[in-house]
CSV table of C-alpha atoms in Angstrom, one decimal:
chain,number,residue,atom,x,y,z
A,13,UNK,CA,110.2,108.8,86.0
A,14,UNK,CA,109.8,109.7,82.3
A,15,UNK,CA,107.2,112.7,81.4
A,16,UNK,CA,104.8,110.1,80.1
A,17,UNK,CA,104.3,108.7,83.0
A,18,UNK,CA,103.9,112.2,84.6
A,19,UNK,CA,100.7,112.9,82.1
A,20,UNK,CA,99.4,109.8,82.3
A,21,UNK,CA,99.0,110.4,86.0
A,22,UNK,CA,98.4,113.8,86.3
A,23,UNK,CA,95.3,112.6,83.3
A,24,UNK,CA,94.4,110.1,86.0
A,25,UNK,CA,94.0,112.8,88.1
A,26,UNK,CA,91.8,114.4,86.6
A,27,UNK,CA,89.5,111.8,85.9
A,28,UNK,CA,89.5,110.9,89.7
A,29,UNK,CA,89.1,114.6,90.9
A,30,UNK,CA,86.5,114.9,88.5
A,31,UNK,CA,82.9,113.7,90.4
A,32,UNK,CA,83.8,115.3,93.6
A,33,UNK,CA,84.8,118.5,91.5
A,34,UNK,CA,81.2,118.4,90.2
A,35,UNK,CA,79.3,117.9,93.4
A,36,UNK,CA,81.5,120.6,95.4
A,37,UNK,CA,81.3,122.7,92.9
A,38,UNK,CA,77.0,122.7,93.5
A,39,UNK,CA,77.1,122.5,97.2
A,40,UNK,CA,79.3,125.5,97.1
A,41,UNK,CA,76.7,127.5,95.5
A,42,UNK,CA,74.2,126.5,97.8
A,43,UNK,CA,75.9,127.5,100.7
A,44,UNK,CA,76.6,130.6,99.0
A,45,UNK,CA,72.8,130.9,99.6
A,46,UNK,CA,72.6,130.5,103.1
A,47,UNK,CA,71.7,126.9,103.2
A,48,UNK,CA,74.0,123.5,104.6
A,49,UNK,CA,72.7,121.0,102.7
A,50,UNK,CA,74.8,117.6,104.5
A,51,UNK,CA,72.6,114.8,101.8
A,52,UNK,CA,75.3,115.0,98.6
A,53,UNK,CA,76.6,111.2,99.5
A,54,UNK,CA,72.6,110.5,99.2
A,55,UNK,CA,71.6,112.7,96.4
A,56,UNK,CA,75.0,111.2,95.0
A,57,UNK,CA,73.8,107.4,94.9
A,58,UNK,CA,70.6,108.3,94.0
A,59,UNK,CA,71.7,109.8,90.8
A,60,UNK,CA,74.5,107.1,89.9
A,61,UNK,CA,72.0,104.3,90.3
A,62,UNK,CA,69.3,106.4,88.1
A,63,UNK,CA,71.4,107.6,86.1
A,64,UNK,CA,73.0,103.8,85.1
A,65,UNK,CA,69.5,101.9,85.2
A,66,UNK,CA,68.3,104.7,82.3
A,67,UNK,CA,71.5,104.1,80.5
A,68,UNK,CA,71.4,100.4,80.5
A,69,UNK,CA,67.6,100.2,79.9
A,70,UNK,CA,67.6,103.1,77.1
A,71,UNK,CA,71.1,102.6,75.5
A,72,UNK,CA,71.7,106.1,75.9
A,73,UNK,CA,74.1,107.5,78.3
A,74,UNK,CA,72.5,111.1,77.8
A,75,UNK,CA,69.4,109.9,79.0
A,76,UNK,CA,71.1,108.5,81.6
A,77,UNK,CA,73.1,111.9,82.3
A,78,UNK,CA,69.6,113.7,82.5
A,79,UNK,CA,68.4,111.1,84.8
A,80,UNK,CA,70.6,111.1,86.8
A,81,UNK,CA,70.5,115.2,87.4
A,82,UNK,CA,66.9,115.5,87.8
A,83,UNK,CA,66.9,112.8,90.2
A,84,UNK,CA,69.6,114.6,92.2
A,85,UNK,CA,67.1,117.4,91.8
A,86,UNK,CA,64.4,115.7,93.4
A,87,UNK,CA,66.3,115.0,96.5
A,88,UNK,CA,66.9,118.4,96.7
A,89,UNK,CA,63.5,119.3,96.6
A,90,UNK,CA,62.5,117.0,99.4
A,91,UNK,CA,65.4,118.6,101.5
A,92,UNK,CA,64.3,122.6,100.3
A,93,UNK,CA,60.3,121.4,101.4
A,94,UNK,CA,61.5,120.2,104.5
A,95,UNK,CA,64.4,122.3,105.3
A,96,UNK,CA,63.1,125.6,104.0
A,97,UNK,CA,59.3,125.4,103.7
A,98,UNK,CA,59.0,123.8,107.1
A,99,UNK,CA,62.0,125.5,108.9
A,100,UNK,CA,63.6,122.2,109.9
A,101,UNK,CA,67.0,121.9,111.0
A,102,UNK,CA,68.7,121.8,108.2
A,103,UNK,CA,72.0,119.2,109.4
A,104,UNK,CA,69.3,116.9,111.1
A,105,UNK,CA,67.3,117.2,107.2
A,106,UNK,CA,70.5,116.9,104.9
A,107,UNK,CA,71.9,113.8,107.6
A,108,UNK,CA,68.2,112.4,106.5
A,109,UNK,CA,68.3,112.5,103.3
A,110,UNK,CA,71.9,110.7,103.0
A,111,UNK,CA,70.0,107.8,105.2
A,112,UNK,CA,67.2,108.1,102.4
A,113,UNK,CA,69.4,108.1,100.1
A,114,UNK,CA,71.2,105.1,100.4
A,115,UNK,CA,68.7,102.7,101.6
A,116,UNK,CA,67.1,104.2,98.3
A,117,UNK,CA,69.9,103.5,95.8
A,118,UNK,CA,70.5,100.1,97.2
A,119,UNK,CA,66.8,99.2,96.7
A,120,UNK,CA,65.9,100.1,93.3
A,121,UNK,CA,69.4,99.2,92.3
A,122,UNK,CA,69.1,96.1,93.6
A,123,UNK,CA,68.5,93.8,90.6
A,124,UNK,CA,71.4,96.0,88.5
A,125,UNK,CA,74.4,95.4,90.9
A,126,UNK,CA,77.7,94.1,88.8
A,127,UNK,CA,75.7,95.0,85.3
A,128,UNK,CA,77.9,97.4,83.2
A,129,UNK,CA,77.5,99.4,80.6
A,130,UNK,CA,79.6,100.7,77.5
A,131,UNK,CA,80.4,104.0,79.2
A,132,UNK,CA,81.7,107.6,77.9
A,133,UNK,CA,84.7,107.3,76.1
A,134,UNK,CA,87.3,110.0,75.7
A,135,UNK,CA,86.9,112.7,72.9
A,136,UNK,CA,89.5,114.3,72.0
A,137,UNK,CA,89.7,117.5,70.7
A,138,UNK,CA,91.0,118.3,67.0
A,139,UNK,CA,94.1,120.2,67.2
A,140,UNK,CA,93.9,120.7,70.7
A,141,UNK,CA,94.4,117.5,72.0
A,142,UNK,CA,98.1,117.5,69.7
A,143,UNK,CA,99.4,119.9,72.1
A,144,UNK,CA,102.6,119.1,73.4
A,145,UNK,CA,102.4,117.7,77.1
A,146,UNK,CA,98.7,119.9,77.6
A,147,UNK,CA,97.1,118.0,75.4
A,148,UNK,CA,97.1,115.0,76.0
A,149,UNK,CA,95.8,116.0,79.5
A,150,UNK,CA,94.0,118.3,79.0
A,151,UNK,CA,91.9,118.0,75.9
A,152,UNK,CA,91.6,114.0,75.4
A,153,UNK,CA,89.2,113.3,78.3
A,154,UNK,CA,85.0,112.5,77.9
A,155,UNK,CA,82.2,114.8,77.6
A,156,UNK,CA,81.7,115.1,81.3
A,157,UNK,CA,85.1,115.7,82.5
A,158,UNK,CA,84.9,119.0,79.7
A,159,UNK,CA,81.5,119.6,81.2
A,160,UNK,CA,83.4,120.2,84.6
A,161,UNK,CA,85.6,122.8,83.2
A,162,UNK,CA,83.2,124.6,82.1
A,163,UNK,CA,80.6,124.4,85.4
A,164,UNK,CA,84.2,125.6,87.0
A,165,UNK,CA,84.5,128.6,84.9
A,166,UNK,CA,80.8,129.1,85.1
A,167,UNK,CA,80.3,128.8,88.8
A,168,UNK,CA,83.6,131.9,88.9
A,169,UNK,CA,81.5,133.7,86.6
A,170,UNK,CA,78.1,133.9,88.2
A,171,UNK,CA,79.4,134.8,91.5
A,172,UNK,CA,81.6,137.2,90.7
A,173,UNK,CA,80.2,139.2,87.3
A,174,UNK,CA,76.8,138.5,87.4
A,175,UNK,CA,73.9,140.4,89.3
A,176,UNK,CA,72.4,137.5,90.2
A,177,UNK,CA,75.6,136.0,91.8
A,178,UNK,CA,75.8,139.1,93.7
A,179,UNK,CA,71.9,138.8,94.9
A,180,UNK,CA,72.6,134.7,96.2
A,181,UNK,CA,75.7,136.3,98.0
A,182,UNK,CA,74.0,138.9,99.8
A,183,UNK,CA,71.0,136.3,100.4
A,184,UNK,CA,73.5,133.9,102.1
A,185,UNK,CA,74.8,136.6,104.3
A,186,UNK,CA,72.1,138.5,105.4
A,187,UNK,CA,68.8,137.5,104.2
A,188,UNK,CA,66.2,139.9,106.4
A,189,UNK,CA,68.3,142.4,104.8
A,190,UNK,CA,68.2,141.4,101.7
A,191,UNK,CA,64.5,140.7,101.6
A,192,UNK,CA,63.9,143.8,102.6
A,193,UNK,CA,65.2,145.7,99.6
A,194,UNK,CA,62.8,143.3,97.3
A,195,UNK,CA,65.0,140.4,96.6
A,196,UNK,CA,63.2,137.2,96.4
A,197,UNK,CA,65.1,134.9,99.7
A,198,UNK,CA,63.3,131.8,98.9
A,199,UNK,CA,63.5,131.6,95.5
A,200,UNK,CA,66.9,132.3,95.5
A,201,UNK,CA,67.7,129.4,98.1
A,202,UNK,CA,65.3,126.9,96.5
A,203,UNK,CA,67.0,127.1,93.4
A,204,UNK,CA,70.7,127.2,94.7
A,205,UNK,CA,69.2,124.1,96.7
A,206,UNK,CA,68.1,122.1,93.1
A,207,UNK,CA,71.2,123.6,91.5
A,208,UNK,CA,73.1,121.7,93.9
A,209,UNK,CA,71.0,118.4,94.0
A,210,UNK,CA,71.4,118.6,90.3
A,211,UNK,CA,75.4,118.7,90.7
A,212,UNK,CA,75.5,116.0,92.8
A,213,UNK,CA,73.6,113.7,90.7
A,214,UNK,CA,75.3,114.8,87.8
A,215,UNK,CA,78.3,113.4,89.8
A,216,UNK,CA,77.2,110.2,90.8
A,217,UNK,CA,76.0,110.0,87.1
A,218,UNK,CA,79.8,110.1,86.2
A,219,UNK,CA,80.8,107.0,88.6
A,220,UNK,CA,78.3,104.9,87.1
A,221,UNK,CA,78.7,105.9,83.3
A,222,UNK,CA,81.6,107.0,82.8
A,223,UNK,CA,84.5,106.5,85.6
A,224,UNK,CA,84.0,103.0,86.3
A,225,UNK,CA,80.4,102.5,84.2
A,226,UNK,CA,78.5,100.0,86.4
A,227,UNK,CA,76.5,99.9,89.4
A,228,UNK,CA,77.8,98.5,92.9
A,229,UNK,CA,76.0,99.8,95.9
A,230,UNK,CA,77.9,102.7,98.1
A,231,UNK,CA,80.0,103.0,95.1
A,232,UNK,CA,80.6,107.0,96.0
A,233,UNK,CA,82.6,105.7,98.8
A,234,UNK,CA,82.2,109.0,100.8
A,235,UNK,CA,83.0,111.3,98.4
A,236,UNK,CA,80.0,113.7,99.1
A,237,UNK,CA,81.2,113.8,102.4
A,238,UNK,CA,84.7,115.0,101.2
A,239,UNK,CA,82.7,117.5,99.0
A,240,UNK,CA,80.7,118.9,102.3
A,241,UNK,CA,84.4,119.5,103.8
A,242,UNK,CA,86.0,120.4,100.8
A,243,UNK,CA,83.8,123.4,100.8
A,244,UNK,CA,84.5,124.7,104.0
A,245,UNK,CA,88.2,124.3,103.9
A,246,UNK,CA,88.4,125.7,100.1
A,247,UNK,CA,86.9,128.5,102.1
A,248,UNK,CA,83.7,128.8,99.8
A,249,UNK,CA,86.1,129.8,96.8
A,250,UNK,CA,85.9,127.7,93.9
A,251,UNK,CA,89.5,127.5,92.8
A,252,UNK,CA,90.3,126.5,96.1
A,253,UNK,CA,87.3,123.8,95.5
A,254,UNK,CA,89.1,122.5,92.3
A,255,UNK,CA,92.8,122.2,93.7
A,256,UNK,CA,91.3,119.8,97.0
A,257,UNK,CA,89.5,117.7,94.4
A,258,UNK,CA,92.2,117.3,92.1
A,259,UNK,CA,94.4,116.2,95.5
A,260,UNK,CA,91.7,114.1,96.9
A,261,UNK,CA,92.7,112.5,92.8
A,262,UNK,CA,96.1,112.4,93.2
A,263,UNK,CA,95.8,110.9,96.6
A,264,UNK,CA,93.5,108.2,95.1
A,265,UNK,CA,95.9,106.8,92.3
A,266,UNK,CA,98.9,107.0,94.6
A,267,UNK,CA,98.7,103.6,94.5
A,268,UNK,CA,99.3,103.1,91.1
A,269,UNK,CA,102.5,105.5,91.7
A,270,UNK,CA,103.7,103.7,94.1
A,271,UNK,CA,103.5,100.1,92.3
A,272,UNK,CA,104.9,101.9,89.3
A,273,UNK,CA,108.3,102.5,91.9
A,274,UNK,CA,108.6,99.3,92.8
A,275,UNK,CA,107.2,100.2,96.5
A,276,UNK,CA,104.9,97.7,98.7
A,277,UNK,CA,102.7,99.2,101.0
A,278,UNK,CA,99.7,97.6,102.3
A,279,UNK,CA,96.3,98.3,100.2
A,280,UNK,CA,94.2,99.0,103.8
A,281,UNK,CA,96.7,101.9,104.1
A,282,UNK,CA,96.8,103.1,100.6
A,283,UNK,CA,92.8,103.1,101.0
A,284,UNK,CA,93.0,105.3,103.2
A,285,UNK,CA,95.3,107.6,101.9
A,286,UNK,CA,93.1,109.8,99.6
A,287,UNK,CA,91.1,111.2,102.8
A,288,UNK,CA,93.9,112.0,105.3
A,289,UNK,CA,96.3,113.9,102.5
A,290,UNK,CA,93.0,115.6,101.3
A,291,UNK,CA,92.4,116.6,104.9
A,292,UNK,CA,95.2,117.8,105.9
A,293,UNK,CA,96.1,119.5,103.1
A,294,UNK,CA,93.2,121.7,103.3
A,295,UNK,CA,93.4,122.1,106.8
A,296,UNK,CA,96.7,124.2,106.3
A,297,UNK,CA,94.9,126.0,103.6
A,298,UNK,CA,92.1,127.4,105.9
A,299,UNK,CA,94.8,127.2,109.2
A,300,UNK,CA,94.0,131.4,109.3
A,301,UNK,CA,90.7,130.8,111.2
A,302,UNK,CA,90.0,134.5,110.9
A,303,UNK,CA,90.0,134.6,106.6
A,304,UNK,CA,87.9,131.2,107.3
A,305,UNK,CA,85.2,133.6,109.0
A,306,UNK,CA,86.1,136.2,106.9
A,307,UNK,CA,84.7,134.0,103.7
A,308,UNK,CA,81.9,132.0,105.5
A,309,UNK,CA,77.7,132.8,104.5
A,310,UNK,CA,76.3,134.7,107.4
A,311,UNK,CA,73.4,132.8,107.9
A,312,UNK,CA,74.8,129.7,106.3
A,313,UNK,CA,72.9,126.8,107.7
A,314,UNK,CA,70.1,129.1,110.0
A,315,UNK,CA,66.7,129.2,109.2
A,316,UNK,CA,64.8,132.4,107.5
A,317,UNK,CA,61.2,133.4,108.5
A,318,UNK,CA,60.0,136.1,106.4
A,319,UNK,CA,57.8,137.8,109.2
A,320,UNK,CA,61.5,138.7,111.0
């Protein structure tokens, strides 16, 4: 095993990690806040199949990108009106809107299924990307997969150094509390809520524009529900977040390792792969039940009522 072959799949890695790095990365925030939002796979779809039908009708992925965010955004809306302006469960809410969201996808995408489109392609960085072994993998990818890197050094920042990272913590553990020294509890959650819709569909935009740019219904093929895990076994700390998706990568182009040795394995196995190694993986991680509680939102997933 040479170390081009090494780069070429830990670059593969990447590239696979990258969507469900995007869309953990947003749900993590929102629960930060306080709120379980369970519709990524919808808000997912919903962006990939906007996202690609303004791309192929437009001829501009950009346009496609923004599509595909603010649609994300507007699922997330629906679930904040519901969830947080009219107090409803939130699990039963976010479980609706992946329903909604699917059904969705698959009917306005209906007429675009198999079309492609001449997706991002990889810009590398001057200099940078003539690094020995780092940059090739590092600094050769497309726009979206640099976007990522920076939301993930973004996302660090806000929590950590910035007041208002500080006010969406203390929001998500105790909001009576925190609304009653002044700080604004639903504004803060409806916005960690739109931040995260936006994520998602920014993710689903990335299947369908630049990963493998074309639209096939269900194409996210569960990753917002390994996003929704993810979360919780990362422990709601983002560099935890970006080592499972980077796995849940790995685990997803074993295949291509294994061919490369000379090994046959059935596929139906190799399918399934990706989600049991990601699993257990990050079930080890988060084995200390007592950090687990230790790092977990308060109130994550309970209604707030302002009169309490």
């Amino acid at each position: 095993m040479d170390i081009d072959f090494i780069i070429n799949v830990l670059y593969a890695m990447i590239r696979t990690g990258t969507p469900l790095l995007i869309v953990a990365l947003g749900e993590l925030v929102c629960e930060r806040s306080g709120v379980l939002n369970l519709g990524q796979e919808g808000m997912m779809l919903v962006g990939a199949v906007c996202g690609f039908i303004v791309a192929a009708t437009t001829g501009s992925l950009f346009l496609g990108v923004l599509a595909a965010m603010l649609a994300g955004c507007l699922m997330a809306l629906l679930f904040g009106l519901v969830a947080l302006g009219l107090s409803a469960t939130q699990v039963a809410t976010g479980l609706a809107l992946t329903i909604l969201g699917a059904g969705l996808s698959a009917f306005i995408g209906e007429s675009f299924v198999g079309q492609t489109v001449q997706g991002f392609k990889a810009l590398p960085i001057p200099l940078l990307s003539e690094i020995p072994l780092l940059g090739p993998l590092l600094f050769n990818h497309d726009v979206l997969v640099y976007l990522s890197f920076g939301l993930f050094a973004g996302v660090i920042w806000f929590l950590r150094s910035t007041r208002a990272g500080l006010m969406l913590k203390a929001i998500g553990e105790t909001p009576e509390s925190a609304t009653a020294v002044g700080l604004p509890v639903m504004r803060v959650r409806y916005l960690a809520v739109l931040f995260g819709g936006a994520m998602a569909g920014l993710a689903g935009g990335y299947l369908s524009l630049a990963y493998t740019p074309l639209w096939a219904e269900g194409m996210t093929a569960g990753r917002g529900w390994i996003a929704l895990a993810l979360v919780v076994f990362a422990s709601w700390r983002a560099e935890r977040v970006m080592f499972g998706a980077y796995l849940f990568g790995l685990a997803s182009i074993l295949h291509l390792i294994v061919q490369g040795m000379g090994v046959s394995i059935s596929s139906n196995l190799l399918a399934m792969l990706p989600y049991v190694v990601t699993i257990l993986v990050l079930v080890l991680l988060s084995s200390d039940k007592a950090r687990v509680r230790l790092y977990a939102p308060m109130s994550l997933g309970k209604p707030f009522h302002r009169t309490q």
